[in-house]
CSV table of C-alpha atoms in Angstrom, one decimal:
chain,number,residue,atom,x,y,z
H,1,MET,CA,39.3,-51.6,20.8
H,2,ALA,CA,37.8,-55.1,20.4
H,3,VAL,CA,34.6,-53.6,19.0
H,4,THR,CA,36.6,-51.6,16.5
H,5,MET,CA,38.6,-54.6,15.4
H,6,ALA,CA,35.4,-56.6,15.0
H,7,LEU,CA,33.8,-53.9,12.8
H,8,MET,CA,36.9,-53.7,10.7
H,9,THR,CA,37.0,-57.5,10.3
H,10,ARG,CA,33.4,-57.5,9.3
H,11,GLN,CA,33.9,-54.7,6.7
H,12,HIS,CA,36.9,-56.5,5.2
H,13,LEU,CA,34.8,-59.7,5.0
H,14,LEU,CA,32.0,-57.9,3.2
H,15,THR,CA,34.5,-56.4,0.8
H,16,TYR,CA,35.9,-59.9,0.0
H,17,ILE,CA,32.4,-61.2,-0.5
H,18,TYR,CA,31.5,-58.4,-2.9
H,19,LEU,CA,34.7,-59.1,-4.8
H,20,LEU,CA,34.0,-62.8,-4.9
H,21,VAL,CA,30.5,-62.2,-6.2
H,22,TYR,CA,31.8,-59.8,-8.8
H,23,ILE,CA,34.4,-62.2,-10.1
H,24,SER,CA,32.0,-65.1,-10.1
H,25,LEU,CA,29.3,-63.2,-11.9
H,26,SER,CA,31.7,-61.7,-14.4
H,27,SER,CA,33.2,-65.1,-15.3
H,28,GLY,CA,29.8,-66.8,-15.1
H,29,VAL,CA,28.0,-64.5,-17.5
H,30,ILE,CA,30.8,-65.0,-20.1
H,31,LEU,CA,30.8,-68.8,-19.8
H,32,TYR,CA,27.0,-68.9,-19.7
H,33,ASN,CA,26.8,-66.8,-22.9
H,34,LYS,CA,29.3,-69.1,-24.6
H,35,TRP,CA,27.3,-72.2,-23.6
H,36,VAL,CA,24.0,-70.7,-24.8
H,37,LEU,CA,25.4,-69.5,-28.2
H,38,SER,CA,27.7,-72.5,-29.0
H,39,THR,CA,26.4,-75.0,-31.5
H,40,LEU,CA,28.1,-77.7,-29.5
H,41,TYR,CA,26.1,-77.1,-26.4
H,42,PHE,CA,22.7,-75.3,-26.0
H,43,ASN,CA,22.8,-74.4,-29.7
H,44,PHE,CA,21.2,-71.0,-29.8
H,45,PRO,CA,23.4,-69.2,-32.4
H,46,PHE,CA,21.6,-65.9,-32.3
H,47,PRO,CA,23.8,-63.3,-30.5
H,48,ILE,CA,21.6,-60.3,-31.4
H,49,THR,CA,18.5,-62.1,-30.0
H,50,LEU,CA,20.4,-62.9,-26.8
H,51,THR,CA,21.6,-59.3,-26.4
H,52,MET,CA,18.0,-58.0,-27.0
H,53,ILE,CA,16.8,-60.3,-24.3
H,54,HIS,CA,19.4,-58.9,-21.9
H,55,MET,CA,18.4,-55.3,-22.8
H,56,ALA,CA,14.7,-56.0,-22.4
H,57,PHE,CA,15.1,-57.6,-19.1
H,58,SER,CA,17.6,-55.0,-17.7
H,59,GLY,CA,15.5,-52.1,-18.9
H,60,GLY,CA,12.3,-53.7,-17.4
H,61,VAL,CA,13.9,-54.3,-14.0
H,62,ALA,CA,15.5,-50.8,-14.0
H,63,PHE,CA,12.1,-49.3,-14.7
H,64,PHE,CA,10.5,-51.3,-11.8
H,65,LEU,CA,13.3,-50.3,-9.4
H,66,ILE,CA,13.1,-46.6,-10.3
H,67,ARG,CA,9.4,-45.9,-11.0
H,68,VAL,CA,7.7,-48.5,-8.7
H,69,LEU,CA,10.0,-49.2,-5.8
H,70,LYS,CA,11.8,-45.8,-6.1
H,71,VAL,CA,15.1,-47.3,-5.0
H,72,VAL,CA,17.0,-44.8,-7.2
H,73,SER,CA,15.8,-41.4,-8.4
H,74,PRO,CA,16.0,-40.7,-12.1
H,75,ILE,CA,18.1,-37.8,-13.3
H,76,LYS,CA,16.8,-34.7,-15.0
H,77,MET,CA,16.7,-35.9,-18.6
H,78,THR,CA,15.7,-33.5,-21.4
H,79,LEU,CA,15.0,-34.4,-25.0
H,80,HIS,CA,18.2,-32.6,-26.1
H,81,ILE,CA,20.4,-34.5,-23.7
H,82,TYR,CA,18.7,-37.8,-24.6
H,83,ALA,CA,19.1,-37.2,-28.4
H,84,THR,CA,22.7,-35.9,-28.2
H,85,CYS,CA,24.1,-38.1,-25.4
H,86,VAL,CA,22.0,-41.2,-24.7
H,87,VAL,CA,21.3,-42.1,-28.3
H,88,PRO,CA,24.9,-42.2,-29.5
H,89,ILE,CA,26.1,-44.0,-26.4
H,90,SER,CA,23.3,-46.5,-26.7
H,91,ALA,CA,24.3,-47.2,-30.3
H,92,PHE,CA,27.9,-48.0,-29.5
H,93,PHE,CA,26.8,-50.0,-26.4
H,94,ALA,CA,24.5,-52.1,-28.6
H,95,ALA,CA,27.3,-52.6,-31.2
H,96,SER,CA,29.8,-53.7,-28.6
H,97,LEU,CA,27.5,-56.3,-27.1
H,98,TRP,CA,26.4,-57.5,-30.6
H,99,PHE,CA,29.9,-58.0,-32.0
H,100,GLY,CA,31.3,-59.3,-28.7
H,101,ASN,CA,28.6,-61.9,-28.3
H,102,THR,CA,28.9,-62.9,-32.0
H,103,ALA,CA,32.6,-63.6,-31.5
H,104,TYR,CA,31.6,-66.6,-29.2
H,105,LEU,CA,30.4,-68.4,-32.3
H,106,TYR,CA,33.8,-68.5,-33.9
H,107,ILE,CA,36.6,-68.3,-31.3
H,108,SER,CA,37.2,-69.7,-27.8
H,109,VAL,CA,36.5,-67.9,-24.5
H,110,ALA,CA,40.3,-68.0,-23.7
H,111,PHE,CA,41.3,-66.3,-26.9
H,112,ILE,CA,38.5,-63.7,-26.5
H,113,GLN,CA,39.9,-62.8,-23.1
H,114,MET,CA,43.4,-62.5,-24.6
H,115,LEU,CA,42.1,-60.2,-27.3
H,116,LYS,CA,40.3,-58.1,-24.6
H,117,ALA,CA,43.7,-57.0,-23.4
H,118,LEU,CA,43.5,-54.6,-26.4
H,119,MET,CA,40.8,-52.6,-24.6
H,120,PRO,CA,43.2,-50.1,-23.0
H,121,VAL,CA,44.9,-49.6,-26.4
H,122,ALA,CA,41.6,-48.9,-28.1
H,123,THR,CA,40.4,-46.6,-25.4
H,124,PHE,CA,43.6,-44.7,-25.3
H,125,LEU,CA,43.7,-44.2,-29.1
H,126,VAL,CA,40.0,-43.1,-29.2
H,127,ALA,CA,40.6,-40.7,-26.2
H,128,VAL,CA,43.6,-39.1,-27.9
H,129,THR,CA,41.6,-38.8,-31.2
H,130,CYS,CA,38.7,-37.1,-29.3
H,131,GLY,CA,41.1,-34.9,-27.4
H,132,THR,CA,40.2,-36.1,-23.9
H,133,GLU,CA,43.8,-37.5,-23.4
H,134,LYS,CA,47.2,-36.3,-24.5
H,135,LEU,CA,49.6,-38.5,-26.4
H,136,ARG,CA,52.2,-39.4,-23.8
H,137,CYS,CA,55.4,-41.3,-24.4
H,138,ASP,CA,55.1,-43.7,-21.4
H,139,VAL,CA,51.5,-44.6,-22.2
H,140,PHE,CA,52.2,-45.0,-25.9
H,141,TRP,CA,55.1,-47.5,-25.4
H,142,ASN,CA,52.9,-49.3,-22.9
H,143,MET,CA,50.2,-49.7,-25.5
H,144,VAL,CA,52.8,-51.0,-28.0
H,145,LEU,CA,53.8,-53.6,-25.4
H,146,VAL,CA,50.2,-54.7,-25.0
H,147,SER,CA,49.7,-54.9,-28.8
H,148,VAL,CA,52.9,-57.0,-29.2
H,149,GLY,CA,51.6,-59.4,-26.5
H,150,VAL,CA,48.3,-59.8,-28.2
H,151,VAL,CA,49.9,-60.4,-31.6
H,152,ILE,CA,52.1,-63.1,-30.1
H,153,SER,CA,49.1,-64.7,-28.4
H,154,SER,CA,47.1,-64.6,-31.7
H,155,TYR,CA,50.0,-66.2,-33.6
H,156,GLY,CA,50.0,-69.0,-31.0
H,157,GLU,CA,46.2,-69.6,-31.3
H,158,ILE,CA,45.6,-73.1,-32.7
H,159,HIS,CA,42.0,-72.4,-33.8
H,160,PHE,CA,42.5,-68.9,-35.1
H,161,ASN,CA,39.5,-67.5,-36.9
H,162,VAL,CA,39.7,-64.3,-38.9
H,163,LEU,CA,36.0,-63.5,-38.8
H,164,GLY,CA,35.7,-64.2,-35.0
H,165,THR,CA,38.8,-62.0,-34.4
H,166,VAL,CA,37.3,-59.2,-36.5
H,167,TYR,CA,34.0,-59.4,-34.6
H,168,GLN,CA,35.8,-59.2,-31.2
H,169,VAL,CA,38.1,-56.4,-32.1
H,170,THR,CA,35.2,-54.4,-33.6
H,171,GLY,CA,33.3,-54.9,-30.3
H,172,ILE,CA,36.3,-53.6,-28.4
H,173,VAL,CA,36.5,-50.5,-30.6
H,174,ALA,CA,32.8,-49.9,-30.1
H,175,GLU,CA,33.1,-50.3,-26.3
H,176,ALA,CA,36.1,-47.8,-26.3
H,177,LEU,CA,34.0,-45.3,-28.3
H,178,ARG,CA,31.2,-45.8,-25.8
H,179,LEU,CA,33.5,-45.2,-22.8
H,180,VAL,CA,35.0,-42.0,-24.3
H,181,LEU,CA,31.6,-40.7,-25.4
H,182,THR,CA,30.3,-41.3,-21.9
H,183,GLN,CA,33.1,-39.1,-20.6
H,184,VAL,CA,32.8,-36.4,-23.2
H,185,LEU,CA,29.0,-36.2,-23.5
H,186,LEU,CA,27.7,-37.0,-20.0
H,187,GLN,CA,30.4,-35.9,-17.6
H,188,LYS,CA,30.8,-32.5,-19.3
H,189,LYS,CA,27.1,-31.9,-18.8
H,190,GLY,CA,27.5,-32.8,-15.1
H,191,LEU,CA,25.5,-36.0,-15.4
H,192,THR,CA,26.4,-39.2,-13.5
H,193,LEU,CA,24.6,-42.5,-14.2
H,194,ASN,CA,24.9,-45.5,-11.9
H,195,PRO,CA,24.2,-48.9,-13.4
H,196,ILE,CA,20.5,-48.8,-12.7
H,197,THR,CA,19.9,-45.4,-14.2
H,198,SER,CA,22.2,-46.3,-17.1
H,199,LEU,CA,20.2,-49.3,-17.9
H,200,TYR,CA,17.0,-47.4,-17.4
H,201,TYR,CA,17.9,-44.9,-20.1
H,202,ILE,CA,20.3,-46.8,-22.4
H,203,ALA,CA,18.8,-50.4,-22.5
H,204,PRO,CA,15.5,-49.4,-24.3
H,205,CYS,CA,17.5,-47.3,-26.8
H,206,SER,CA,20.0,-50.1,-27.4
H,207,PHE,CA,17.1,-52.6,-27.9
H,208,ALA,CA,15.7,-50.3,-30.6
H,209,PHE,CA,19.1,-50.1,-32.3
H,210,LEU,CA,19.4,-53.9,-32.3
H,211,PHE,CA,15.9,-54.5,-33.7
H,212,ILE,CA,16.9,-53.6,-37.3
H,213,PRO,CA,19.9,-56.0,-37.6
H,214,TRP,CA,17.9,-58.7,-35.8
H,215,TYR,CA,14.9,-58.4,-38.2
H,216,ILE,CA,17.3,-58.7,-41.2
H,217,LEU,CA,19.8,-61.2,-40.0
H,218,GLU,CA,18.2,-63.5,-37.4
H,219,LYS,CA,14.5,-63.3,-37.6
H,220,PRO,CA,14.2,-65.4,-40.8
H,221,GLU,CA,16.4,-68.2,-39.3
H,222,MET,CA,14.4,-68.2,-36.0
H,223,GLU,CA,11.2,-69.2,-37.8
H,224,ASP,CA,12.6,-72.7,-37.9
H,225,PRO,CA,10.0,-74.9,-36.0
H,226,HIS,CA,12.8,-77.1,-34.6
H,227,MET,CA,14.5,-74.2,-32.8
H,228,GLN,CA,14.5,-74.6,-29.0
H,229,PHE,CA,13.6,-71.8,-26.6
H,230,ASN,CA,13.9,-72.6,-22.9
H,231,PHE,CA,12.4,-69.7,-20.8
H,232,TRP,CA,14.3,-70.5,-17.6
H,233,VAL,CA,17.7,-70.7,-19.4
H,234,PHE,CA,17.2,-67.2,-20.9
H,235,PHE,CA,15.7,-65.8,-17.7
H,236,SER,CA,18.6,-67.0,-15.6
H,237,ASN,CA,21.1,-65.8,-18.2
H,238,ALA,CA,19.5,-62.3,-18.3
H,239,LEU,CA,19.3,-62.2,-14.5
H,240,CYS,CA,23.0,-63.0,-14.2
H,241,ALA,CA,23.8,-60.2,-16.7
H,242,PHE,CA,21.8,-57.7,-14.7
H,243,ALA,CA,23.3,-58.8,-11.4
H,244,LEU,CA,26.7,-58.3,-12.8
H,245,ASN,CA,26.0,-54.6,-13.4
H,246,LEU,CA,24.8,-54.2,-9.8
H,247,SER,CA,27.8,-56.1,-8.4
H,248,THR,CA,30.2,-53.8,-10.4
H,249,PHE,CA,28.4,-50.8,-8.8
H,250,LEU,CA,28.7,-52.3,-5.3
H,251,VAL,CA,32.3,-53.2,-5.6
H,252,ILE,CA,33.4,-49.8,-7.0
H,253,GLY,CA,31.3,-48.1,-4.2
H,254,ARG,CA,32.9,-50.2,-1.5
H,255,THR,CA,36.5,-50.5,-2.7
H,256,GLY,CA,37.1,-48.1,-5.6
H,257,ALA,CA,38.1,-48.4,-9.3
H,258,VAL,CA,41.7,-49.5,-8.4
H,259,THR,CA,40.5,-52.7,-6.7
H,260,ILE,CA,38.1,-53.6,-9.5
H,261,ARG,CA,41.0,-53.3,-12.0
H,262,VAL,CA,43.0,-55.7,-10.0
H,263,ALA,CA,40.0,-58.0,-9.6
H,264,GLY,CA,39.6,-57.8,-13.4
H,265,VAL,CA,43.1,-59.1,-14.0
H,266,LEU,CA,42.5,-62.0,-11.6
H,267,LYS,CA,39.2,-62.7,-13.3
H,268,ASP,CA,40.8,-63.0,-16.7
H,269,TRP,CA,43.3,-65.6,-15.6
H,270,LEU,CA,40.5,-67.5,-13.8
H,271,LEU,CA,38.3,-67.4,-16.8
H,272,ILE,CA,41.0,-68.6,-19.2
H,273,THR,CA,41.6,-71.6,-16.8
H,274,LEU,CA,37.9,-72.4,-16.4
H,275,SER,CA,37.1,-72.1,-20.1
H,276,THR,CA,39.6,-74.8,-21.0
H,277,ILE,CA,38.1,-77.1,-18.4
H,278,ILE,CA,34.4,-76.5,-19.2
H,279,PHE,CA,34.9,-76.3,-23.0
H,280,PRO,CA,37.5,-79.0,-23.8
H,281,GLU,CA,37.7,-78.0,-27.4
H,282,SER,CA,39.5,-74.8,-26.3
H,283,LYS,CA,43.2,-75.4,-26.5
H,284,ILE,CA,45.9,-73.1,-25.0
H,285,THR,CA,49.5,-73.2,-26.3
H,286,GLY,CA,52.6,-72.0,-24.7
H,287,LEU,CA,52.8,-69.1,-27.1
H,288,ASN,CA,49.3,-68.1,-26.0
H,289,ILE,CA,50.4,-67.9,-22.4
H,290,ILE,CA,53.6,-66.0,-23.2
H,291,GLY,CA,51.8,-63.5,-25.4
H,292,TYR,CA,49.0,-63.0,-22.9
H,293,ALA,CA,51.5,-62.6,-20.1
H,294,ILE,CA,53.2,-59.8,-22.0
H,295,ALA,CA,49.9,-58.1,-22.8
H,296,LEU,CA,48.7,-58.5,-19.3
H,297,GLY,CA,52.0,-57.0,-18.0
H,298,GLY,CA,51.3,-54.0,-20.2
H,299,VAL,CA,47.7,-53.8,-18.9
H,300,VAL,CA,49.0,-53.8,-15.3
H,301,ILE,CA,51.4,-51.0,-16.1
H,302,TYR,CA,48.7,-49.0,-17.8
H,303,ASN,CA,46.4,-49.4,-14.7
H,304,TYR,CA,49.3,-48.3,-12.5
H,305,LEU,CA,49.8,-45.2,-14.7
H,306,LYS,CA,46.1,-44.3,-14.6
H,307,VAL,CA,45.9,-44.8,-10.8
H,308,ARG,CA,49.0,-42.6,-10.4
H,309,ASP,CA,47.5,-39.9,-12.5
H,310,VAL,CA,44.2,-40.0,-10.5
H,311,CYS,CA,46.1,-39.8,-7.2
H,312,THR,CA,48.2,-36.9,-8.5
H,313,SER,CA,45.1,-35.1,-9.7
H,314,GLN,CA,43.4,-35.7,-6.3
H,315,LEU,CA,46.4,-34.5,-4.4
H,316,GLN,CA,46.7,-31.4,-6.6
H,317,SER,CA,43.0,-30.7,-6.0
H,318,ILE,CA,43.5,-31.0,-2.2
H,319,ARG,CA,46.5,-28.6,-2.4
H,320,ASP,CA,44.5,-26.1,-4.4
H,321,GLU,CA,41.6,-26.3,-2.0
H,322,SER,CA,44.0,-25.8,1.0
H,323,ALA,CA,45.6,-22.8,-0.8
H,324,LYS,CA,42.2,-21.2,-1.4
H,325,GLU,CA,41.3,-21.7,2.3
H,326,LEU,CA,44.5,-20.2,3.5
H,327,GLN,CA,44.1,-17.3,1.1
H,328,THR,CA,40.5,-16.7,2.3
H,329,GLU,CA,41.7,-16.8,6.0
H,330,LYS,CA,44.5,-14.4,5.2
H,331,LYS,CA,42.1,-12.0,3.6
H,332,ALA,CA,39.9,-12.2,6.6
H,333,ASP,CA,42.8,-11.6,8.9
H,334,ASP,CA,44.0,-8.6,6.8
H,335,ALA,CA,40.6,-7.1,6.9
H,336,MET,CA,40.4,-7.5,10.7
H,337,ASP,CA,43.9,-6.0,11.0
H,338,ASN,CA,42.9,-3.0,8.9
H,339,LYS,CA,39.8,-2.5,10.9
H,340,GLU,CA,41.7,-2.5,14.2
H,341,GLU,CA,44.4,-0.2,12.7
H,342,THR,CA,41.8,2.3,11.6
H,343,SER,CA,40.0,2.3,15.0
H,344,TRP,CA,43.3,2.7,16.8
H,345,ASN,CA,44.4,5.7,14.6
H,346,ASP,CA,41.0,7.3,15.0
H,347,SER,CA,41.2,7.0,18.8
H,348,VAL,CA,44.7,8.6,18.8
H,349,SER,CA,43.6,11.5,16.5
H,350,GLU,CA,40.7,12.3,18.8
H,351,THR,CA,43.0,12.7,21.8
H,352,HIS,CA,43.0,16.3,23.3
H,353,LEU,CA,46.7,17.4,23.1
H,354,ASP,CA,48.2,20.3,25.2
H,355,GLU,CA,51.2,22.6,24.6
H,356,GLU,CA,53.5,19.5,24.5
H,357,ALA,CA,51.7,18.0,21.7
H,358,PRO,CA,54.7,17.9,19.3
H,359,LEU,CA,56.8,16.1,21.9
H,360,ILE,CA,54.1,13.7,22.8
H,361,SER,CA,53.4,13.0,19.1
H,362,SER,CA,57.1,12.2,18.6
H,363,ARG,CA,57.1,9.9,21.6
H,364,ILE,CA,53.9,8.1,20.5
H,365,SER,CA,55.3,7.7,17.0
H,366,HIS,CA,58.4,6.3,18.4
H,367,PHE,CA,56.5,3.7,20.4
H,368,GLY,CA,54.5,2.6,17.4
H,369,VAL,CA,51.5,4.9,16.7
H,370,GLY,CA,50.1,4.0,13.3
H,371,ARG,CA,50.6,0.3,14.1
H,372,LYS,CA,48.2,-1.9,15.9
H,373,PRO,CA,48.9,-2.2,19.7
H,374,ALA,CA,50.9,-5.2,20.7
């Protein structure tokens, strides 16, 4: 008993450590990106370049882990699957990172997190449009609640910037399209990608998509001889981004998607608080807090509805499997009964009857001939 309790305590401790690492990395990467891109701090206002550095680093590490160390096995990828699935997913992934990182140049981290509450709304609308989800009344009004909260929060933003807001909302829509496309294109083909294999296939393709806008928009400005490029800053930044992907995989594997949703809500509040401390120019008003609290309440309800649907679906699957097993057992029992009945009738028909045969037959019939013996 003591050994069991010790093992359970150790497992719980490891789970809390994974969650802490996930929340720290998730918050750290966002704050780090803001610090690198902001003209007030590191002053590297090239979001496409930063995103391409992340993609090159992640793709290189994933290649090393899969092809050299063979930590994870690659999936069976055909040219058709790559062209019809990986390429469109990579395009929206690149767009979501590009627009999301560009928003750091114009609006605060706190306001960005408040706008990210629109993510369930965008995902739901895209899923309904693509036919992967049905338009439900409870979810619809929940999305309206989230949207109202974000509008109130935006109205209370002191340093509201239209361009930054458009960039962030566009990034959210691109991410929603990526998530739905991943479900429609990959899962329907029976393909599952963990973070390492995802980066192995998607990162190089996303890098290629980002190259064209980088060459047009950022390359000319980067030719300035006074531009600073610190290798260790970008290396550590890319390493944190890659570690975040791994931590997400570990947390989901150990706890499940429900826990990571709750951890995400806690992370958002922590990030808003930390951003106002680290970046003093970020100001939060009472209307910001009220609006975000309303939106976050809607997000929590949405998560609850999704978890409830998943649990109902799993329960129904278990019931269907149990019903199939019972039906199979019943068929096996019926087959056995028929076999026994046939052998019993054959044995009776082969019995040599004398002149009292009619009387004996009636008696046997009365005691249950034609049925299996008790």
